[in-house]
Amino acid sequence: MKKPKIITIDGPAASGKTTIAKLLAKSLGYCLLESGAFYRLVTYLLLKHNLYEKFIQKNLNLIETLSKLFSSVKINLTAEATQIFYEGREIKSELREIQVEERVSVVASIPEVREFIKDFLRKLVNNRLVVAEGRDMGSVVFKDAEVKVFLTADERIRAERRYKEKTEKESLPYTQVMDSLKKRDQLDSTRKVAPLTVPEGALILDTSELTPKEVLTKILHHLEKV
Ligand code: DC
């Protein structure tokens, strides 16, 4: 099997990207790059510093604000996780809070944010072997990646997966989870810059009826052929 430098995995929310990317990174000994975490981080930091409204209304210099906020950010990439540290403290559960979840698509649709994160991710990866998961990994950020995967799954199944994941930590009505997922899909697929699309040449897998192990096996088979 050839060792591609970058393997991209894109797809809508709760299509299984993170689970699969993690399994794949572990089995190949690659680093895991969870790109959604960076859009979540921007959203979290804007809320934390009370800059969210001003930022989305573009009432401040966006790139300058992002550069300033990111000057205190450190990243550690392992096969298991993309670890994010802000002012020396690991930020993890904060990125999954509902306030962040409900605003992240809006933040991710701002061209300056996408440009900033794209440059940041390219620099971060440098020469490492990575499995990069997100919405535009294969179509924009790592357009030249030799192996691209696109995961899909039935909307109802994705909502159930997200609901299970969320209600492990907090009690939320199912309809709220479903609505938030739909809204996010809609915004992520229709935004002007880097909308969620199937990258050219990607292996498309519907994970609705597959276990994570079955998905992994299919990707490993695909890797043997490229
Ligand atoms: O994968 P996730 O749920 O952590 O992603 C959070 C949000 O970030 C999602 O609503 C869309 C956005 N995102 C993006 O626009 N581009 C990426 N490459 C990854 C995520």
PDB file of N, CA and C in Angstrom, residues 94-187:
ATOM      1  N   GLU A  94     -15.788  22.627  25.906  1.00  0.00           N
ATOM      2  CA  GLU A  94     -16.304  23.976  25.605  1.00  0.00           C
ATOM      3  C   GLU A  94     -16.695  24.095  24.127  1.00  0.00           C
ATOM      4  N   LEU A  95     -15.952  23.378  23.279  1.00  0.00           N
ATOM      5  CA  LEU A  95     -16.188  23.489  21.834  1.00  0.00           C
ATOM      6  C   LEU A  95     -17.466  22.774  21.402  1.00  0.00           C
ATOM      7  N   ARG A  96     -18.002  21.959  22.295  1.00  0.00           N
ATOM      8  CA  ARG A  96     -19.215  21.182  21.978  1.00  0.00           C
ATOM      9  C   ARG A  96     -20.456  21.782  22.611  1.00  0.00           C
ATOM     10  N   GLU A  97     -20.297  22.899  23.338  1.00  0.00           N
ATOM     11  CA  GLU A  97     -21.458  23.496  24.011  1.00  0.00           C
ATOM     12  C   GLU A  97     -22.468  24.011  22.987  1.00  0.00           C
ATOM     13  N   ILE A  98     -23.734  24.000  23.385  1.00  0.00           N
ATOM     14  CA  ILE A  98     -24.809  24.352  22.450  1.00  0.00           C
ATOM     15  C   ILE A  98     -24.673  25.800  21.927  1.00  0.00           C
ATOM     16  N   GLN A  99     -24.177  26.718  22.760  1.00  0.00           N
ATOM     17  CA  GLN A  99     -24.006  28.106  22.301  1.00  0.00           C
ATOM     18  C   GLN A  99     -23.036  28.163  21.127  1.00  0.00           C
ATOM     19  N   VAL A 100     -22.004  27.301  21.182  1.00  0.00           N
ATOM     20  CA  VAL A 100     -21.016  27.248  20.106  1.00  0.00           C
ATOM     21  C   VAL A 100     -21.645  26.551  18.895  1.00  0.00           C
ATOM     22  N   GLU A 101     -22.251  25.402  19.155  1.00  0.00           N
ATOM     23  CA  GLU A 101     -22.881  24.585  18.110  1.00  0.00           C
ATOM     24  C   GLU A 101     -23.881  25.398  17.268  1.00  0.00           C
ATOM     25  N   GLU A 102     -24.661  26.252  17.941  1.00  0.00           N
ATOM     26  CA  GLU A 102     -25.692  27.005  17.226  1.00  0.00           C
ATOM     27  C   GLU A 102     -25.140  28.156  16.385  1.00  0.00           C
ATOM     28  N   ARG A 103     -23.903  28.573  16.690  1.00  0.00           N
ATOM     29  CA  ARG A 103     -23.361  29.733  15.971  1.00  0.00           C
ATOM     30  C   ARG A 103     -22.227  29.384  15.010  1.00  0.00           C
ATOM     31  N   VAL A 104     -21.703  28.152  15.129  1.00  0.00           N
ATOM     32  CA  VAL A 104     -20.480  27.835  14.389  1.00  0.00           C
ATOM     33  C   VAL A 104     -20.636  27.913  12.868  1.00  0.00           C
ATOM     34  N   SER A 105     -21.801  27.564  12.341  1.00  0.00           N
ATOM     35  CA  SER A 105     -21.986  27.615  10.887  1.00  0.00           C
ATOM     36  C   SER A 105     -21.959  29.047  10.369  1.00  0.00           C
ATOM     37  N   VAL A 106     -22.482  29.957  11.179  1.00  0.00           N
ATOM     38  CA  VAL A 106     -22.467  31.368  10.781  1.00  0.00           C
ATOM     39  C   VAL A 106     -21.015  31.848  10.718  1.00  0.00           C
ATOM     40  N   VAL A 107     -20.259  31.518  11.764  1.00  0.00           N
ATOM     41  CA  VAL A 107     -18.847  31.918  11.813  1.00  0.00           C
ATOM     42  C   VAL A 107     -18.079  31.280  10.641  1.00  0.00           C
ATOM     43  N   ALA A 108     -18.376  29.996  10.374  1.00  0.00           N
ATOM     44  CA  ALA A 108     -17.653  29.276   9.320  1.00  0.00           C
ATOM     45  C   ALA A 108     -18.028  29.746   7.915  1.00  0.00           C
ATOM     46  N   SER A 109     -19.080  30.571   7.806  1.00  0.00           N
ATOM     47  CA  SER A 109     -19.461  31.046   6.476  1.00  0.00           C
ATOM     48  C   SER A 109     -18.801  32.384   6.139  1.00  0.00           C
ATOM     49  N   ILE A 110     -18.048  32.940   7.089  1.00  0.00           N
ATOM     50  CA  ILE A 110     -17.401  34.239   6.848  1.00  0.00           C
ATOM     51  C   ILE A 110     -16.086  34.012   6.072  1.00  0.00           C
ATOM     52  N   PRO A 111     -15.979  34.596   4.863  1.00  0.00           N
ATOM     53  CA  PRO A 111     -14.806  34.338   4.022  1.00  0.00           C
ATOM     54  C   PRO A 111     -13.464  34.557   4.725  1.00  0.00           C
ATOM     55  N   GLU A 112     -13.367  35.639   5.516  1.00  0.00           N
ATOM     56  CA  GLU A 112     -12.081  35.929   6.196  1.00  0.00           C
ATOM     57  C   GLU A 112     -11.719  34.821   7.182  1.00  0.00           C
ATOM     58  N   VAL A 113     -12.741  34.250   7.833  1.00  0.00           N
ATOM     59  CA  VAL A 113     -12.483  33.169   8.794  1.00  0.00           C
ATOM     60  C   VAL A 113     -11.968  31.951   8.032  1.00  0.00           C
ATOM     61  N   ARG A 114     -12.601  31.632   6.907  1.00  0.00           N
ATOM     62  CA  ARG A 114     -12.189  30.452   6.122  1.00  0.00           C
ATOM     63  C   ARG A 114     -10.759  30.614   5.606  1.00  0.00           C
ATOM     64  N   GLU A 115     -10.447  31.814   5.144  1.00  0.00           N
ATOM     65  CA  GLU A 115      -9.109  32.080   4.614  1.00  0.00           C
ATOM     66  C   GLU A 115      -8.077  31.909   5.738  1.00  0.00           C
ATOM     67  N   PHE A 116      -8.393  32.459   6.895  1.00  0.00           N
ATOM     68  CA  PHE A 116      -7.485  32.397   8.045  1.00  0.00           C
ATOM     69  C   PHE A 116      -7.259  30.940   8.469  1.00  0.00           C
ATOM     70  N   ILE A 117      -8.351  30.193   8.582  1.00  0.00           N
ATOM     71  CA  ILE A 117      -8.239  28.791   9.034  1.00  0.00           C
ATOM     72  C   ILE A 117      -7.525  27.938   7.982  1.00  0.00           C
ATOM     73  N   LYS A 118      -7.799  28.202   6.711  1.00  0.00           N
ATOM     74  CA  LYS A 118      -7.130  27.452   5.633  1.00  0.00           C
ATOM     75  C   LYS A 118      -5.603  27.616   5.751  1.00  0.00           C
ATOM     76  N   ASP A 119      -5.145  28.853   5.880  1.00  0.00           N
ATOM     77  CA  ASP A 119      -3.688  29.095   5.998  1.00  0.00           C
ATOM     78  C   ASP A 119      -3.140  28.449   7.260  1.00  0.00           C
ATOM     79  N   PHE A 120      -3.901  28.594   8.341  1.00  0.00           N
ATOM     80  CA  PHE A 120      -3.462  28.045   9.625  1.00  0.00           C
ATOM     81  C   PHE A 120      -3.289  26.521   9.520  1.00  0.00           C
ATOM     82  N   LEU A 121      -4.266  25.854   8.915  1.00  0.00           N
ATOM     83  CA  LEU A 121      -4.228  24.383   8.817  1.00  0.00           C
ATOM     84  C   LEU A 121      -3.098  23.912   7.908  1.00  0.00           C
ATOM     85  N   ARG A 122      -2.901  24.618   6.817  1.00  0.00           N
ATOM     86  CA  ARG A 122      -1.822  24.211   5.900  1.00  0.00           C
ATOM     87  C   ARG A 122      -0.466  24.312   6.600  1.00  0.00           C
ATOM     88  N   LYS A 123      -0.282  25.399   7.345  1.00  0.00           N
ATOM     89  CA  LYS A 123       0.992  25.576   8.080  1.00  0.00           C
ATOM     90  C   LYS A 123       1.128  24.515   9.158  1.00  0.00           C
ATOM     91  N   LEU A 124       0.018  24.236   9.827  1.00  0.00           N
ATOM     92  CA  LEU A 124       0.027  23.273  10.932  1.00  0.00           C
ATOM     93  C   LEU A 124       0.425  21.875  10.446  1.00  0.00           C
ATOM     94  N   VAL A 125      -0.102  21.477   9.308  1.00  0.00           N
ATOM     95  CA  VAL A 125       0.167  20.131   8.787  1.00  0.00           C
ATOM     96  C   VAL A 125       1.615  19.999   8.355  1.00  0.00           C
ATOM     97  N   ASN A 126       2.104  21.031   7.700  1.00  0.00           N
ATOM     98  CA  ASN A 126       3.490  21.052   7.246  1.00  0.00           C
ATOM     99  C   ASN A 126       3.827  19.761   6.512  1.00  0.00           C
ATOM    100  N   ASN A 127       4.758  18.961   7.039  1.00  0.00           N
ATOM    101  CA  ASN A 127       5.089  17.739   6.296  1.00  0.00           C
ATOM    102  C   ASN A 127       4.588  16.477   6.950  1.00  0.00           C
ATOM    103  N   ARG A 128       3.637  16.633   7.862  1.00  0.00           N
ATOM    104  CA  ARG A 128       3.172  15.442   8.593  1.00  0.00           C
ATOM    105  C   ARG A 128       2.209  14.594   7.773  1.00  0.00           C
ATOM    106  N   LEU A 129       2.111  13.343   8.161  1.00  0.00           N
ATOM    107  CA  LEU A 129       1.114  12.462   7.549  1.00  0.00           C
ATOM    108  C   LEU A 129      -0.181  12.670   8.325  1.00  0.00           C
ATOM    109  N   VAL A 130      -1.243  13.092   7.654  1.00  0.00           N
ATOM    110  CA  VAL A 130      -2.480  13.364   8.387  1.00  0.00           C
ATOM    111  C   VAL A 130      -3.729  12.798   7.720  1.00  0.00           C
ATOM    112  N   VAL A 131      -4.688  12.496   8.586  1.00  0.00           N
ATOM    113  CA  VAL A 131      -6.050  12.242   8.141  1.00  0.00           C
ATOM    114  C   VAL A 131      -6.801  13.525   8.522  1.00  0.00           C
ATOM    115  N   ALA A 132      -7.275  14.261   7.510  1.00  0.00           N
ATOM    116  CA  ALA A 132      -7.926  15.551   7.768  1.00  0.00           C
ATOM    117  C   ALA A 132      -9.417  15.426   7.521  1.00  0.00           C
ATOM    118  N   GLU A 133     -10.208  15.706   8.578  1.00  0.00           N
ATOM    119  CA  GLU A 133     -11.667  15.582   8.384  1.00  0.00           C
ATOM    120  C   GLU A 133     -12.368  16.920   8.507  1.00  0.00           C
ATOM    121  N   GLY A 134     -13.440  17.091   7.716  1.00  0.00           N
ATOM    122  CA  GLY A 134     -14.188  18.348   7.777  1.00  0.00           C
ATOM    123  C   GLY A 134     -15.213  18.466   6.679  1.00  0.00           C
ATOM    124  N   ARG A 135     -15.311  19.702   6.111  1.00  0.00           N
ATOM    125  CA  ARG A 135     -16.296  19.948   5.059  1.00  0.00           C
ATOM    126  C   ARG A 135     -15.628  20.291   3.732  1.00  0.00           C
ATOM    127  N   ASP A 136     -14.424  20.865   3.806  1.00  0.00           N
ATOM    128  CA  ASP A 136     -13.766  21.304   2.568  1.00  0.00           C
ATOM    129  C   ASP A 136     -12.314  20.847   2.524  1.00  0.00           C
ATOM    130  N   MET A 137     -12.016  19.758   3.195  1.00  0.00           N
ATOM    131  CA  MET A 137     -10.629  19.291   3.242  1.00  0.00           C
ATOM    132  C   MET A 137     -10.153  18.848   1.852  1.00  0.00           C
ATOM    133  N   GLY A 138     -10.986  18.048   1.186  1.00  0.00           N
ATOM    134  CA  GLY A 138     -10.602  17.540  -0.133  1.00  0.00           C
ATOM    135  C   GLY A 138     -10.907  18.511  -1.262  1.00  0.00           C
ATOM    136  N   SER A 139     -11.861  19.420  -1.030  1.00  0.00           N
ATOM    137  CA  SER A 139     -12.253  20.318  -2.120  1.00  0.00           C
ATOM    138  C   SER A 139     -11.477  21.634  -2.127  1.00  0.00           C
ATOM    139  N   VAL A 140     -10.982  22.064  -0.974  1.00  0.00           N
ATOM    140  CA  VAL A 140     -10.294  23.362  -0.913  1.00  0.00           C
ATOM    141  C   VAL A 140      -8.934  23.290  -0.202  1.00  0.00           C
ATOM    142  N   VAL A 141      -8.949  22.956   1.075  1.00  0.00           N
ATOM    143  CA  VAL A 141      -7.735  23.112   1.897  1.00  0.00           C
ATOM    144  C   VAL A 141      -6.604  22.186   1.444  1.00  0.00           C
ATOM    145  N   PHE A 142      -6.951  20.910   1.210  1.00  0.00           N
ATOM    146  CA  PHE A 142      -5.933  19.966   0.733  1.00  0.00           C
ATOM    147  C   PHE A 142      -6.405  19.386  -0.606  1.00  0.00           C
ATOM    148  N   LYS A 143      -6.592  20.287  -1.527  1.00  0.00           N
ATOM    149  CA  LYS A 143      -7.111  19.945  -2.859  1.00  0.00           C
ATOM    150  C   LYS A 143      -6.238  18.907  -3.557  1.00  0.00           C
ATOM    151  N   ASP A 144      -4.929  18.935  -3.243  1.00  0.00           N
ATOM    152  CA  ASP A 144      -4.006  18.018  -3.925  1.00  0.00           C
ATOM    153  C   ASP A 144      -3.870  16.668  -3.224  1.00  0.00           C
ATOM    154  N   ALA A 145      -4.639  16.437  -2.184  1.00  0.00           N
ATOM    155  CA  ALA A 145      -4.530  15.152  -1.463  1.00  0.00           C
ATOM    156  C   ALA A 145      -4.738  13.988  -2.424  1.00  0.00           C
ATOM    157  N   GLU A 146      -3.954  12.930  -2.231  1.00  0.00           N
ATOM    158  CA  GLU A 146      -4.051  11.786  -3.163  1.00  0.00           C
ATOM    159  C   GLU A 146      -5.258  10.905  -2.872  1.00  0.00           C
ATOM    160  N   VAL A 147      -5.699  10.915  -1.613  1.00  0.00           N
ATOM    161  CA  VAL A 147      -6.851  10.078  -1.261  1.00  0.00           C
ATOM    162  C   VAL A 147      -7.928  10.937  -0.600  1.00  0.00           C
ATOM    163  N   LYS A 148      -9.128  10.876  -1.159  1.00  0.00           N
ATOM    164  CA  LYS A 148     -10.243  11.665  -0.627  1.00  0.00           C
ATOM    165  C   LYS A 148     -11.441  10.755  -0.384  1.00  0.00           C
ATOM    166  N   VAL A 149     -12.088  10.970   0.743  1.00  0.00           N
ATOM    167  CA  VAL A 149     -13.257  10.165   1.091  1.00  0.00           C
ATOM    168  C   VAL A 149     -14.396  11.132   1.402  1.00  0.00           C
ATOM    169  N   PHE A 150     -15.610  10.784   0.998  1.00  0.00           N
ATOM    170  CA  PHE A 150     -16.777  11.582   1.358  1.00  0.00           C
ATOM    171  C   PHE A 150     -17.796  10.666   2.016  1.00  0.00           C
ATOM    172  N   LEU A 151     -18.136  10.973   3.266  1.00  0.00           N
ATOM    173  CA  LEU A 151     -19.104  10.142   4.000  1.00  0.00           C
ATOM    174  C   LEU A 151     -20.474  10.794   3.984  1.00  0.00           C
ATOM    175  N   THR A 152     -21.495   9.973   3.830  1.00  0.00           N
ATOM    176  CA  THR A 152     -22.861  10.483   3.927  1.00  0.00           C
ATOM    177  C   THR A 152     -23.609   9.552   4.874  1.00  0.00           C
ATOM    178  N   ALA A 153     -24.794   9.941   5.281  1.00  0.00           N
ATOM    179  CA  ALA A 153     -25.680   9.057   6.047  1.00  0.00           C
ATOM    180  C   ALA A 153     -27.052   9.715   6.056  1.00  0.00           C
ATOM    181  N   ASP A 154     -28.044   8.892   6.179  1.00  0.00           N
ATOM    182  CA  ASP A 154     -29.422   9.332   6.266  1.00  0.00           C
ATOM    183  C   ASP A 154     -29.588  10.399   7.361  1.00  0.00           C
ATOM    184  N   GLU A 155     -30.376  11.436   7.079  1.00  0.00           N
ATOM    185  CA  GLU A 155     -30.533  12.544   8.028  1.00  0.00           C
ATOM    186  C   GLU A 155     -31.040  12.081   9.404  1.00  0.00           C
ATOM    187  N   ARG A 156     -32.003  11.147   9.370  1.00  0.00           N
ATOM    188  CA  ARG A 156     -32.584  10.669  10.636  1.00  0.00           C
ATOM    189  C   ARG A 156     -31.510   9.941  11.463  1.00  0.00           C
ATOM    190  N   ILE A 157     -30.712   9.136  10.784  1.00  0.00           N
ATOM    191  CA  ILE A 157     -29.660   8.388  11.489  1.00  0.00           C
ATOM    192  C   ILE A 157     -28.603   9.346  12.048  1.00  0.00           C
ATOM    193  N   ARG A 158     -28.302  10.372  11.295  1.00  0.00           N
ATOM    194  CA  ARG A 158     -27.314  11.345  11.780  1.00  0.00           C
ATOM    195  C   ARG A 158     -27.851  12.077  13.007  1.00  0.00           C
ATOM    196  N   ALA A 159     -29.136  12.432  12.968  1.00  0.00           N
ATOM    197  CA  ALA A 159     -29.734  13.130  14.114  1.00  0.00           C
ATOM    198  C   ALA A 159     -29.740  12.224  15.346  1.00  0.00           C
ATOM    199  N   GLU A 160     -30.012  10.934  15.133  1.00  0.00           N
ATOM    200  CA  GLU A 160     -30.011   9.990  16.267  1.00  0.00           C
ATOM    201  C   GLU A 160     -28.615   9.848  16.872  1.00  0.00           C
ATOM    202  N   ARG A 161     -27.625   9.773  15.997  1.00  0.00           N
ATOM    203  CA  ARG A 161     -26.233   9.676  16.475  1.00  0.00           C
ATOM    204  C   ARG A 161     -25.859  10.904  17.302  1.00  0.00           C
ATOM    205  N   ARG A 162     -26.195  12.087  16.772  1.00  0.00           N
ATOM    206  CA  ARG A 162     -25.861  13.332  17.469  1.00  0.00           C
ATOM    207  C   ARG A 162     -26.616  13.419  18.803  1.00  0.00           C
ATOM    208  N   TYR A 163     -27.872  12.958  18.788  1.00  0.00           N
ATOM    209  CA  TYR A 163     -28.707  13.000  19.987  1.00  0.00           C
ATOM    210  C   TYR A 163     -28.092  12.126  21.086  1.00  0.00           C
ATOM    211  N   LYS A 164     -27.667  10.910  20.704  1.00  0.00           N
ATOM    212  CA  LYS A 164     -27.047   9.988  21.665  1.00  0.00           C
ATOM    213  C   LYS A 164     -25.800  10.611  22.261  1.00  0.00           C
ATOM    214  N   GLU A 165     -24.976  11.178  21.394  1.00  0.00           N
ATOM    215  CA  GLU A 165     -23.719  11.799  21.806  1.00  0.00           C
ATOM    216  C   GLU A 165     -23.987  12.958  22.779  1.00  0.00           C
ATOM    217  N   LYS A 166     -24.974  13.781  22.437  1.00  0.00           N
ATOM    218  CA  LYS A 166     -25.267  14.976  23.235  1.00  0.00           C
ATOM    219  C   LYS A 166     -25.889  14.627  24.586  1.00  0.00           C
ATOM    220  N   THR A 167     -26.846  13.686  24.562  1.00  0.00           N
ATOM    221  CA  THR A 167     -27.570  13.416  25.798  1.00  0.00           C
ATOM    222  C   THR A 167     -26.755  12.587  26.791  1.00  0.00           C
ATOM    223  N   GLU A 168     -25.537  12.195  26.385  1.00  0.00           N
ATOM    224  CA  GLU A 168     -24.643  11.562  27.368  1.00  0.00           C
ATOM    225  C   GLU A 168     -24.233  12.609  28.395  1.00  0.00           C
ATOM    226  N   LYS A 169     -24.159  13.870  27.953  1.00  0.00           N
ATOM    227  CA  LYS A 169     -23.674  14.930  28.835  1.00  0.00           C
ATOM    228  C   LYS A 169     -24.756  15.867  29.343  1.00  0.00           C
ATOM    229  N   GLU A 170     -25.762  16.149  28.529  1.00  0.00           N
ATOM    230  CA  GLU A 170     -26.806  17.084  28.955  1.00  0.00           C
ATOM    231  C   GLU A 170     -28.146  16.589  28.432  1.00  0.00           C
ATOM    232  N   SER A 171     -29.209  17.031  29.091  1.00  0.00           N
ATOM    233  CA  SER A 171     -30.510  16.578  28.628  1.00  0.00           C
ATOM    234  C   SER A 171     -31.067  17.594  27.634  1.00  0.00           C
ATOM    235  N   LEU A 172     -31.357  17.114  26.422  1.00  0.00           N
ATOM    236  CA  LEU A 172     -31.848  18.004  25.369  1.00  0.00           C
ATOM    237  C   LEU A 172     -33.000  17.331  24.640  1.00  0.00           C
ATOM    238  N   PRO A 173     -34.008  18.090  24.202  1.00  0.00           N
ATOM    239  CA  PRO A 173     -35.075  17.457  23.436  1.00  0.00           C
ATOM    240  C   PRO A 173     -34.563  17.031  22.054  1.00  0.00           C
ATOM    241  N   TYR A 174     -35.041  15.880  21.560  1.00  0.00           N
ATOM    242  CA  TYR A 174     -34.613  15.334  20.269  1.00  0.00           C
ATOM    243  C   TYR A 174     -34.840  16.351  19.142  1.00  0.00           C
ATOM    244  N   THR A 175     -36.008  17.041  19.208  1.00  0.00           N
ATOM    245  CA  THR A 175     -36.341  17.984  18.126  1.00  0.00           C
ATOM    246  C   THR A 175     -35.313  19.119  18.041  1.00  0.00           C
ATOM    247  N   GLN A 176     -34.781  19.517  19.199  1.00  0.00           N
ATOM    248  CA  GLN A 176     -33.777  20.595  19.185  1.00  0.00           C
ATOM    249  C   GLN A 176     -32.505  20.133  18.465  1.00  0.00           C
ATOM    250  N   VAL A 177     -32.101  18.872  18.742  1.00  0.00           N
ATOM    251  CA  VAL A 177     -30.902  18.320  18.115  1.00  0.00           C
ATOM    252  C   VAL A 177     -31.125  18.194  16.603  1.00  0.00           C
ATOM    253  N   MET A 178     -32.299  17.678  16.224  1.00  0.00           N
ATOM    254  CA  MET A 178     -32.644  17.500  14.810  1.00  0.00           C
ATOM    255  C   MET A 178     -32.665  18.858  14.096  1.00  0.00           C
ATOM    256  N   ASP A 179     -33.302  19.857  14.708  1.00  0.00           N
ATOM    257  CA  ASP A 179     -33.405  21.179  14.084  1.00  0.00           C
ATOM    258  C   ASP A 179     -32.036  21.814  13.912  1.00  0.00           C
ATOM    259  N   SER A 180     -31.202  21.673  14.948  1.00  0.00           N
ATOM    260  CA  SER A 180     -29.875  22.289  14.895  1.00  0.00           C
ATOM    261  C   SER A 180     -29.026  21.627  13.805  1.00  0.00           C
ATOM    262  N   LEU A 181     -29.161  20.297  13.671  1.00  0.00           N
ATOM    263  CA  LEU A 181     -28.420  19.559  12.639  1.00  0.00           C
ATOM    264  C   LEU A 181     -28.855  19.996  11.225  1.00  0.00           C
ATOM    265  N   LYS A 182     -30.178  20.105  11.050  1.00  0.00           N
ATOM    266  CA  LYS A 182     -30.729  20.501   9.743  1.00  0.00           C
ATOM    267  C   LYS A 182     -30.265  21.905   9.365  1.00  0.00           C
ATOM    268  N   LYS A 183     -30.322  22.795  10.377  1.00  0.00           N
ATOM    269  CA  LYS A 183     -29.957  24.185  10.130  1.00  0.00           C
ATOM    270  C   LYS A 183     -28.480  24.268   9.719  1.00  0.00           C
ATOM    271  N   ARG A 184     -27.661  23.487  10.439  1.00  0.00           N
ATOM    272  CA  ARG A 184     -26.223  23.486  10.169  1.00  0.00           C
ATOM    273  C   ARG A 184     -25.925  22.924   8.770  1.00  0.00           C
ATOM    274  N   ASP A 185     -26.581  21.825   8.425  1.00  0.00           N
ATOM    275  CA  ASP A 185     -26.394  21.231   7.091  1.00  0.00           C
ATOM    276  C   ASP A 185     -26.745  22.234   6.012  1.00  0.00           C
ATOM    277  N   GLN A 186     -27.875  22.899   6.232  1.00  0.00           N
ATOM    278  CA  GLN A 186     -28.374  23.865   5.256  1.00  0.00           C
ATOM    279  C   GLN A 186     -27.356  24.994   5.061  1.00  0.00           C
ATOM    280  N   LEU A 187     -26.872  25.551   6.194  1.00  0.00           N
ATOM    281  CA  LEU A 187     -25.904  26.653   6.108  1.00  0.00           C
ATOM    282  C   LEU A 187     -24.578  26.179   5.513  1.00  0.00           C
TER     283      LEU A 187
END
